[in-house]
Short mmCIF file of C-alpha atoms in Angstrom, two decimals:
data_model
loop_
_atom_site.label_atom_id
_atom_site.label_comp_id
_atom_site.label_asym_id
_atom_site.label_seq_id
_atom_site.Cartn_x
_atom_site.Cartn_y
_atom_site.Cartn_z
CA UNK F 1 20.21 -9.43 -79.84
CA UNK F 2 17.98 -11.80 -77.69
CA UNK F 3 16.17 -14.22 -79.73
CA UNK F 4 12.63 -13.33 -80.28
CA UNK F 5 10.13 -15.99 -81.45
CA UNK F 6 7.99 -14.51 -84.36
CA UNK F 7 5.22 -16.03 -85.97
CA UNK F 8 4.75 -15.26 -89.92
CA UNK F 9 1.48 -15.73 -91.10
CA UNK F 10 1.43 -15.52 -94.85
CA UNK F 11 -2.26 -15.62 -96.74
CA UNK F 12 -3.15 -17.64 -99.95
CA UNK F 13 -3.00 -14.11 -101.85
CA UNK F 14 0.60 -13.84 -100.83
CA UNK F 15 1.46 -17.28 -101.94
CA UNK F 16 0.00 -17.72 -105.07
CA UNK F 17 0.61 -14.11 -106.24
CA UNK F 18 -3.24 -13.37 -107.11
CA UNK F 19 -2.73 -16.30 -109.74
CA UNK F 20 -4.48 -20.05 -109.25
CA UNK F 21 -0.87 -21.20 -108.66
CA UNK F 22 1.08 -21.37 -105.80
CA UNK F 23 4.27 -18.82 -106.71
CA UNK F 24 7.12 -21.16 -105.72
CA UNK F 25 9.61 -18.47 -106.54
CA UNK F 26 8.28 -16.09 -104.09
CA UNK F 27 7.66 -18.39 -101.32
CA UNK F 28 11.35 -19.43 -101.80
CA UNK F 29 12.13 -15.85 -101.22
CA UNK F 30 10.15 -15.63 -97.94
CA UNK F 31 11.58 -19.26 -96.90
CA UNK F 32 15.08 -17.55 -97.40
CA UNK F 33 14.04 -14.54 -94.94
CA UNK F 34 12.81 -16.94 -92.24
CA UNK F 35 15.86 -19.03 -92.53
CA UNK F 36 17.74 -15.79 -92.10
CA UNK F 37 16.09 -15.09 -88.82
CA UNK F 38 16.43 -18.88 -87.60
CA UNK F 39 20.20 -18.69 -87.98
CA UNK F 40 20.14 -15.61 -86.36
CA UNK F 41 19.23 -17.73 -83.08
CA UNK F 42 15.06 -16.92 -83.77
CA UNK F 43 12.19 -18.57 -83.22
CA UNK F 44 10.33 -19.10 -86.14
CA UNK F 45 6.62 -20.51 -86.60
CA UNK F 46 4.81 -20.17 -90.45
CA UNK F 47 1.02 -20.23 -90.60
CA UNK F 48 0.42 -21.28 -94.03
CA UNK F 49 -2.81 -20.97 -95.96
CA UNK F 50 -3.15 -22.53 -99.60
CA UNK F 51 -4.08 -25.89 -99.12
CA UNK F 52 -7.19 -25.76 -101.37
CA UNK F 53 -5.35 -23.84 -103.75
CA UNK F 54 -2.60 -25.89 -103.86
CA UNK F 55 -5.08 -29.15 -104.15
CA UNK F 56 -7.02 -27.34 -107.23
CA UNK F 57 -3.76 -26.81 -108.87
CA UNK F 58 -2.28 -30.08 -108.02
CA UNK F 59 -5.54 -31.72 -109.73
CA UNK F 60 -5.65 -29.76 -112.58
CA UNK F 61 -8.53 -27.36 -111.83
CA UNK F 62 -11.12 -29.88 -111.88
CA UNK F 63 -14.87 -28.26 -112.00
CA UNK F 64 -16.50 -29.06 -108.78
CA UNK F 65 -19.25 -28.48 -107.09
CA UNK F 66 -18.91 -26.07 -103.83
CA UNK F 67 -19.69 -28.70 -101.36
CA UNK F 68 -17.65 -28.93 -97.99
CA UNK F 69 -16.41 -32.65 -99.13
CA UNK F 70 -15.42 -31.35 -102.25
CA UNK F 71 -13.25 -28.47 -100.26
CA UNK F 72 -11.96 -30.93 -97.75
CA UNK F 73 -11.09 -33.08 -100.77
CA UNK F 74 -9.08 -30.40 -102.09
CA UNK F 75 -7.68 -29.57 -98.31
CA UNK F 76 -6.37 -33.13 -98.26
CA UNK F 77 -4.38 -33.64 -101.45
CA UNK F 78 -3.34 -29.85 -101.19
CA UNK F 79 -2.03 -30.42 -97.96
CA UNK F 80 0.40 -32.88 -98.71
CA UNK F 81 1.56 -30.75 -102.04
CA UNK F 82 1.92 -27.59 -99.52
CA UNK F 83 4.01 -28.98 -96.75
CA UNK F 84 6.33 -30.70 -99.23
CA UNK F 85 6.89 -27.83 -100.81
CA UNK F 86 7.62 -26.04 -97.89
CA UNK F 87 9.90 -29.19 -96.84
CA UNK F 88 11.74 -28.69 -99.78
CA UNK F 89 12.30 -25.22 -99.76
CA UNK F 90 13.38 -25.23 -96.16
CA UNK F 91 15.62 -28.41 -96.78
CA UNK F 92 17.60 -25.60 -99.75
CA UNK F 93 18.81 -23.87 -96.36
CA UNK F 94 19.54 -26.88 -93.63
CA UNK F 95 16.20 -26.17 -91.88
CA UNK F 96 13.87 -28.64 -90.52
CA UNK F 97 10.30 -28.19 -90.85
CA UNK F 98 7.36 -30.27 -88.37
CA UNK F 99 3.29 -29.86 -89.28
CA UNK F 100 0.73 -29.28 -87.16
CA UNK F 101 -2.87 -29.44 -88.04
CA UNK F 102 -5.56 -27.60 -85.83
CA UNK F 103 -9.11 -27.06 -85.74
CA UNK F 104 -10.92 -25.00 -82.96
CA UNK F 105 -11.46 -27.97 -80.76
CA UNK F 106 -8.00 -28.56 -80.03
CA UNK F 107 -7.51 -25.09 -78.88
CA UNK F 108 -11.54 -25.45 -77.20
CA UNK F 109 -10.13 -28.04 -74.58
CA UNK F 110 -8.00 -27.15 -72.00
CA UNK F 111 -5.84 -29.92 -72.16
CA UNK F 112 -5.78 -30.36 -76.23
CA UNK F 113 -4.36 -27.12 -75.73
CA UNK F 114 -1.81 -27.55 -73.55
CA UNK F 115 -0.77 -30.55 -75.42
CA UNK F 116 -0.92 -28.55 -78.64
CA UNK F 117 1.28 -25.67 -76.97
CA UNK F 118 3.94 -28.82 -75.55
CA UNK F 119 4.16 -30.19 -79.25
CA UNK F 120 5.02 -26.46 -80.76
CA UNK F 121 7.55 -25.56 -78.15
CA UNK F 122 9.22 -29.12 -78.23
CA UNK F 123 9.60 -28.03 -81.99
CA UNK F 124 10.93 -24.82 -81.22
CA UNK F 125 13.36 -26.12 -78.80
CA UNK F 126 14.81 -28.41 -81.44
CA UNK F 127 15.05 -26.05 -83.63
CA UNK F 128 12.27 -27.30 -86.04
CA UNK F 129 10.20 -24.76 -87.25
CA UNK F 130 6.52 -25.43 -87.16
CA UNK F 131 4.31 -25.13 -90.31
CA UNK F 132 0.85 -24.69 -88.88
CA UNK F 133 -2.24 -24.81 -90.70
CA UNK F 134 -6.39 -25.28 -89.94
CA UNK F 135 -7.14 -29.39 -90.78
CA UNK F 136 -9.79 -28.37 -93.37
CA UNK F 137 -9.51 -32.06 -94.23
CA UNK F 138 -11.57 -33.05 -91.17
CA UNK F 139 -13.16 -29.70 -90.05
CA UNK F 140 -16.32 -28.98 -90.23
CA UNK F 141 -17.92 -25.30 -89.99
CA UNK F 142 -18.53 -25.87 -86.73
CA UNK F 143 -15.10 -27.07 -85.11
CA UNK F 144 -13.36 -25.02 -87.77
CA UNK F 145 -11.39 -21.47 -86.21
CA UNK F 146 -12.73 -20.24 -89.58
CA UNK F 147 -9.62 -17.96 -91.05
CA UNK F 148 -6.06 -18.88 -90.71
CA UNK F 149 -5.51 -15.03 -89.07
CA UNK F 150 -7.16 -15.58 -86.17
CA UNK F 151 -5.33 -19.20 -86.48
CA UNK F 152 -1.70 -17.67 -86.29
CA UNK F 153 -3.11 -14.99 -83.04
CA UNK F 154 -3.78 -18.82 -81.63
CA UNK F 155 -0.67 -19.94 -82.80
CA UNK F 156 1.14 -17.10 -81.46
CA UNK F 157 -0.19 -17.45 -77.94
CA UNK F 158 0.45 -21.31 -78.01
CA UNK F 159 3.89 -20.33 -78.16
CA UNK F 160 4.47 -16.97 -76.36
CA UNK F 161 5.17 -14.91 -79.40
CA UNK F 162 6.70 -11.39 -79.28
CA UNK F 163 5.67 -10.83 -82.90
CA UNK F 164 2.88 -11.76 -84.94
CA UNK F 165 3.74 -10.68 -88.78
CA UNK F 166 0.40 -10.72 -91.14
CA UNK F 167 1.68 -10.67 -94.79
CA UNK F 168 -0.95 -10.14 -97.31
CA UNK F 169 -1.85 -8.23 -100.29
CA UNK F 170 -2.14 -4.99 -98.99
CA UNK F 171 0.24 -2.34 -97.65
CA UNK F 172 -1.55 -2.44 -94.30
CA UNK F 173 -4.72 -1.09 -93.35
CA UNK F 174 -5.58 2.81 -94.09
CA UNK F 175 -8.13 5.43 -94.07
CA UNK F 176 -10.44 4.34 -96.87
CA UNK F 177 -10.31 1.77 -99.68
CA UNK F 178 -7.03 2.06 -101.68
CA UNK F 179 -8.45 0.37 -104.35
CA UNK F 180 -11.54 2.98 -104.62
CA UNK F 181 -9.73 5.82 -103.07
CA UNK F 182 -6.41 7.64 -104.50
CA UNK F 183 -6.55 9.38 -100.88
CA UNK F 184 -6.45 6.86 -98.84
CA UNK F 185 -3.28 7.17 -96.02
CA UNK F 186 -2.12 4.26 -94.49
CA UNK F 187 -2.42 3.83 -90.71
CA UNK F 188 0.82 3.03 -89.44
CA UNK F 189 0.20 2.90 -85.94
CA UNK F 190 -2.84 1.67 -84.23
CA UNK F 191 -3.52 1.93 -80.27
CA UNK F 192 -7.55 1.19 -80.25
CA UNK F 193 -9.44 -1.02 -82.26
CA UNK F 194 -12.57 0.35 -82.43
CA UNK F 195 -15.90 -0.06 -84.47
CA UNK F 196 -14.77 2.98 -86.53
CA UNK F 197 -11.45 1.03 -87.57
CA UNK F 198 -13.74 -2.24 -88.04
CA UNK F 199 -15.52 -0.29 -91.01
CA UNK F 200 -12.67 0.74 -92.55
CA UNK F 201 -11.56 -2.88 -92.64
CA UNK F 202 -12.55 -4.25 -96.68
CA UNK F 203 -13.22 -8.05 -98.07
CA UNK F 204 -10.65 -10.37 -99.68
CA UNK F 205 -9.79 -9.71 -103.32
CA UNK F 206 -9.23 -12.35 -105.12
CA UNK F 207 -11.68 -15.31 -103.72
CA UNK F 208 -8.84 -17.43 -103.04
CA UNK F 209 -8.51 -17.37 -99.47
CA UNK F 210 -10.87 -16.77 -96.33
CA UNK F 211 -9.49 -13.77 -94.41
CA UNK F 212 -9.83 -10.06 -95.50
CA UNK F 213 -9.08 -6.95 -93.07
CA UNK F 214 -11.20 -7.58 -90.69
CA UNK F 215 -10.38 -11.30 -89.66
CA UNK F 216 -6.41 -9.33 -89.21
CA UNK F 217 -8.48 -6.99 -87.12
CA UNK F 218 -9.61 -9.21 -85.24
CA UNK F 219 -6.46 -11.31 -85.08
CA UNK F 220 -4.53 -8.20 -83.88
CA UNK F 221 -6.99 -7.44 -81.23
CA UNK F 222 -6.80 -10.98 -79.78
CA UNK F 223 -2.92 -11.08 -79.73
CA UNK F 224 -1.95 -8.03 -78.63
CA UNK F 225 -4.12 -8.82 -75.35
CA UNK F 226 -1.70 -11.31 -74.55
CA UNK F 227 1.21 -9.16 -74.96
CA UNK F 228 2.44 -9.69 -78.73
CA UNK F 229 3.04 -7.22 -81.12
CA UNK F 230 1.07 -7.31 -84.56
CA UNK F 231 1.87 -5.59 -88.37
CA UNK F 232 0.09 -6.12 -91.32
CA UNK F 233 2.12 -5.72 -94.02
CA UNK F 234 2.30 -6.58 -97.66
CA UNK F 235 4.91 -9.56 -98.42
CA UNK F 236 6.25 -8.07 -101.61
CA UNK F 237 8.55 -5.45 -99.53
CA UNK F 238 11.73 -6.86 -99.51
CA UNK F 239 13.29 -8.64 -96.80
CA UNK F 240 10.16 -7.63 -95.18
CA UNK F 241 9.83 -10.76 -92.47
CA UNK F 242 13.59 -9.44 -91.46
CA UNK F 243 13.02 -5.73 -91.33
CA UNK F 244 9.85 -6.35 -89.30
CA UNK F 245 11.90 -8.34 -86.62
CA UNK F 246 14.25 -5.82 -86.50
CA UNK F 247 11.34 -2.92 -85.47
CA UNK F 248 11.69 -0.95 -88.99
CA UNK F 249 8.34 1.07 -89.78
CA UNK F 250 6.65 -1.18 -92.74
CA UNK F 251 2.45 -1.73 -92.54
CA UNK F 252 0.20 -0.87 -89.76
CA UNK F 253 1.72 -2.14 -86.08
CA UNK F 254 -0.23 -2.80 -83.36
CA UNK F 255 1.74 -2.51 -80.43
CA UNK F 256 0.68 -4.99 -77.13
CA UNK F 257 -0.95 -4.22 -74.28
CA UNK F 258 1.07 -2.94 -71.93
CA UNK F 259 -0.47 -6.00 -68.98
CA UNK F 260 -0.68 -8.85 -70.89
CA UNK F 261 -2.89 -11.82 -69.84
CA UNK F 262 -1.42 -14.59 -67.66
CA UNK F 263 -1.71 -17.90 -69.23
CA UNK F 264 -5.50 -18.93 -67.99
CA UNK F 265 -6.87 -15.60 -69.25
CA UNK F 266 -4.90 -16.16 -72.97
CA UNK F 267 -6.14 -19.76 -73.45
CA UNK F 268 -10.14 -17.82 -72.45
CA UNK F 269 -9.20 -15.49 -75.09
CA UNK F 270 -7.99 -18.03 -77.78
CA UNK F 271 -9.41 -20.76 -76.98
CA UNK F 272 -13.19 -21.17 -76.76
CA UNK F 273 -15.85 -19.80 -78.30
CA UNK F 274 -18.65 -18.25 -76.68
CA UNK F 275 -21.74 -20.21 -76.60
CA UNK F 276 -24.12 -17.89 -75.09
CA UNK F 277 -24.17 -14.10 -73.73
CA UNK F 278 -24.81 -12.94 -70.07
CA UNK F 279 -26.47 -9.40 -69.80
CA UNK F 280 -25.87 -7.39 -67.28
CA UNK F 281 -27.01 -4.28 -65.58
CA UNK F 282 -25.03 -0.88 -65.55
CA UNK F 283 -23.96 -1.79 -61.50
CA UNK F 284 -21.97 -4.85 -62.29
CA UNK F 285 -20.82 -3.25 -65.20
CA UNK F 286 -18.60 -0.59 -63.29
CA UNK F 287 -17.94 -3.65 -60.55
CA UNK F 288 -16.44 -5.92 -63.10
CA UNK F 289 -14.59 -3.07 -65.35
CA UNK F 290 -13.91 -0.43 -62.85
CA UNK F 291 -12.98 -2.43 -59.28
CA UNK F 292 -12.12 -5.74 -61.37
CA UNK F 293 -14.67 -7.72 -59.22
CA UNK F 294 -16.31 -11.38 -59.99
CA UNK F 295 -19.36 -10.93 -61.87
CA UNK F 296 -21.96 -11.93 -59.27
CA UNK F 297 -25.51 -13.21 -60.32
CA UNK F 298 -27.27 -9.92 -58.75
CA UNK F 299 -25.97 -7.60 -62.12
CA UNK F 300 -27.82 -10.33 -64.23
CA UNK F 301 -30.25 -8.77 -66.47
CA UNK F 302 -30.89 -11.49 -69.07
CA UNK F 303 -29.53 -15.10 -70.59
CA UNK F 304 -29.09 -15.45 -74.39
CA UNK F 305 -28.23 -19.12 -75.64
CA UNK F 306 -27.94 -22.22 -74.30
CA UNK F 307 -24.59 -23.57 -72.17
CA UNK F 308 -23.08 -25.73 -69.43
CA UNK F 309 -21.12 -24.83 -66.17
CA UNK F 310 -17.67 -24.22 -67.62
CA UNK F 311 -18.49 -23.35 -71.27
CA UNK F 312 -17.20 -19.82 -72.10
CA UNK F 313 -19.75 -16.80 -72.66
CA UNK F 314 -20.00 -13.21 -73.76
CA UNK F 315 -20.73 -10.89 -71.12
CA UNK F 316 -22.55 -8.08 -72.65
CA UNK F 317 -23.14 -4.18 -71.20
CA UNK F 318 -26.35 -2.22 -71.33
CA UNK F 319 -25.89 -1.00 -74.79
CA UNK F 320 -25.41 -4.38 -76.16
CA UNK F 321 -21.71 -4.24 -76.58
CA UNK F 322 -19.36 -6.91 -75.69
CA UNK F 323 -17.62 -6.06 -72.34
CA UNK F 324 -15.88 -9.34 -71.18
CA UNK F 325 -15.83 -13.03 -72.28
CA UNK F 326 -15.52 -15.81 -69.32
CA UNK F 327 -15.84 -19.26 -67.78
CA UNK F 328 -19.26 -19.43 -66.54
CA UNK F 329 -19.79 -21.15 -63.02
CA UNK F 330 -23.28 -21.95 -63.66
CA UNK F 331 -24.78 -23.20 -66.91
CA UNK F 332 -28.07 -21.49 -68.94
CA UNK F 333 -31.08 -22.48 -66.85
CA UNK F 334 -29.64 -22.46 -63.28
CA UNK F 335 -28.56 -18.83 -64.24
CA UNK F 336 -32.20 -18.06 -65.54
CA UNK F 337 -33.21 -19.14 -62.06
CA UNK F 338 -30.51 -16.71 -59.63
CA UNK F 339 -30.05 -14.19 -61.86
CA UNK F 340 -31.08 -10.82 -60.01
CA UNK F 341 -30.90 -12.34 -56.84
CA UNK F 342 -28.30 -11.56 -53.59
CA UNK F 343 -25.52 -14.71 -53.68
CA UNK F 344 -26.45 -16.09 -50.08
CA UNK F 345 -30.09 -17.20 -52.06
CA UNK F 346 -27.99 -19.57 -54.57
CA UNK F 347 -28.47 -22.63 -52.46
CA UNK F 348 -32.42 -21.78 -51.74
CA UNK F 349 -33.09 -21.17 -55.24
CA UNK F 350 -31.15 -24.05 -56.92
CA UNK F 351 -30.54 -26.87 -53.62
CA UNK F 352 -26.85 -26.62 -54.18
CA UNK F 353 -24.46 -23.93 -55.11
CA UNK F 354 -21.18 -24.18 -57.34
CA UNK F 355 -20.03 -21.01 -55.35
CA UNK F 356 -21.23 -17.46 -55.00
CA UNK F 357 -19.93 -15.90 -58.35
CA UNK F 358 -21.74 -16.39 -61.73
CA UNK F 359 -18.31 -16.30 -63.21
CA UNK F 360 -14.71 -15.80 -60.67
CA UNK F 361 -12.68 -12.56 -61.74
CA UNK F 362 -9.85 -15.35 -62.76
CA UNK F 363 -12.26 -16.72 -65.43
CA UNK F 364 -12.73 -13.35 -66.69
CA UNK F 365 -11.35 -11.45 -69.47
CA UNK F 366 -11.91 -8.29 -70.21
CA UNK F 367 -12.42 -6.73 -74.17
#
């Protein structure tokens, strides 16, 4: 079997069991499934969450106020206790671990995240497997990617996954609240993520950890656009990092798209966020999703934020839904100025031009 390279994100509920302690026994148990699969000749990248916990526990639960120094406090010592833990677990079974910290601006940049992508795969060529992980030491809200799920569907694009494994406290997602609802089915397969799966999609239990359903949603949805295959799955099934590499029927799977991105379009997708929101009529609507056209400024209806030439945007349909993200070609205010207007009166309207598309069909990305 051809090696696959398979990210494994595992969530704080996972690793401390629900408890205020990090369950050492269990991780051990996962670290022995990975190590499995690395043998095996597969790639394997961990996305670990539990550095506050891990901090709180290593410092005796001190009582602290909820102040972002306080948590990055907690981030720093806990990050040390975490990746020596999972140095020495690893080290049990010959394997070498390597850590990388991220926040959102290293994946913003283009060329922080093509470094960041040549630093993972120089680990998985040596056979090192990465233990990733947001720098909540350093991050603030406002560089921060926010949940460590839609950190591993970053992760997994960095590194050209062909599985992204979500292992939390849940079975995978189903029809209605299991916890409320004894009927409740769960979804094993899902082909559309739509706003009628986003409400089925609940909080996180326990207050430990950031992500619930939906950030896995929304990690899913971002992944499988560039050609990976997600499952959320509970990690107390047995050998369930192993079974899931082999294809066996555990969670809900969200198979990729069958056209993946090329490499521009996945670092759009994963990489920055969207400062502001372009509006456009229901004529570039069909041009951009129908004939796969440039947006052009004439489908402009309104601007909504402020940005520069070359920040990314939302591109948003007459209903208010999000159609397409992109690379904008012109910032805020020169596209207050052309928008609605035929692309030969760029020039006249502005004294220079930075071409005749708002934003190129290559910057473009549709959701």
């Amino acid at each position: 079997m051809k090696g696959k390279t398979i990210v494994v994100k595992l969530g704080t509920s996972v690793l401390t069991g629900g408890t205020r302690c990090l369950d050492r026994a269990h991780m051990v148990e996962l670290v022995r499934q990975c190590a499995s699969l690395h043998r095996a000749g597969h790639h394997i990248i961990v996305v670990t969450s539990a550095a506050i916990a891990a901090g709180r526990e290593h410092l005796g639960f001190p009582e602290l106020a909820n102040t972002m120094a306080n948590k990055q406090m907690l981030a720093a010592v806990g990050q040390t206790q975490l990746i020596q833990t999972w140095q020495s677990l690893f080290n049990l079974y010959g394997v070498h671990v390597g850590q990388i910290l991220l926040t959102r601006a290293d994946l913003e940049d283009r060329e922080r995240y093509l470094n960041a992508r040549d630093t993972l795969r120089a680990l998985l060529d040596h056979r090192i497997i990465p233990v990733i992980n947001e720098n909540d030491a350093v991050a603030t809200n406002e560089i921060k990617v926010g949940d460590n799920d839609n950190l591993s569907a970053r992760a997994a694009i960095l590194a050209d996954a062909d599985l992204l494994v979500l292992l939390t406290d849940q079975k995978g997602l189903f029809t209605a609240d299991p916890r409320n609802d004894p009927k409740a089915q769960l979804i094993e397969e899902v082909q559309t993520i739509d706003d009628t799966l986003r409400k089925l999609a609940g909080g996180s239990i326990g207050g430990l950890g950031t992500g619930g359903m939906a950030t896995k949603l929304q990690a899913a949805d971002v992944a499988r656009r560039a050609g990976i295959d997600v499952v959320i799955a509970t990690g107390q099934v047995p050998e369930v990092i192993g079974r899931l590499a082999n294809g066996d029927r555990i969670g809900t799977r969200f198979p990729a798209l069958a056209t993946p991105l090329e490499s521009r379009k996945r670092w759009i997708l994963a990489g920055p966020p969207p400062h502001g929101e372009i509006h456009i009529d229901a004529g570039a609507v069909k041009a951009v999703r129908e004939q796969g056209s440039s947006l052009l400024p004439k489908g402009i209806v309104r601007i909504e934020g402020r940005f520069r030439r070359g920040e990314a945007v939302r591109i948003v349909n007459p209903e208010g839904r999000e159609l397409a993200r992109g690379i904008c070609r012109y910032d805020a205010l020169e596209l207050n100025q052309i928008k609605g207007q035929h692309s030969e009166q760029i020039e006249t309207l502005l004294g220079y031009g930075h071409g005749t598309v708002a934003i190129h069909r290559d910057d473009l990305v549709l959701l």
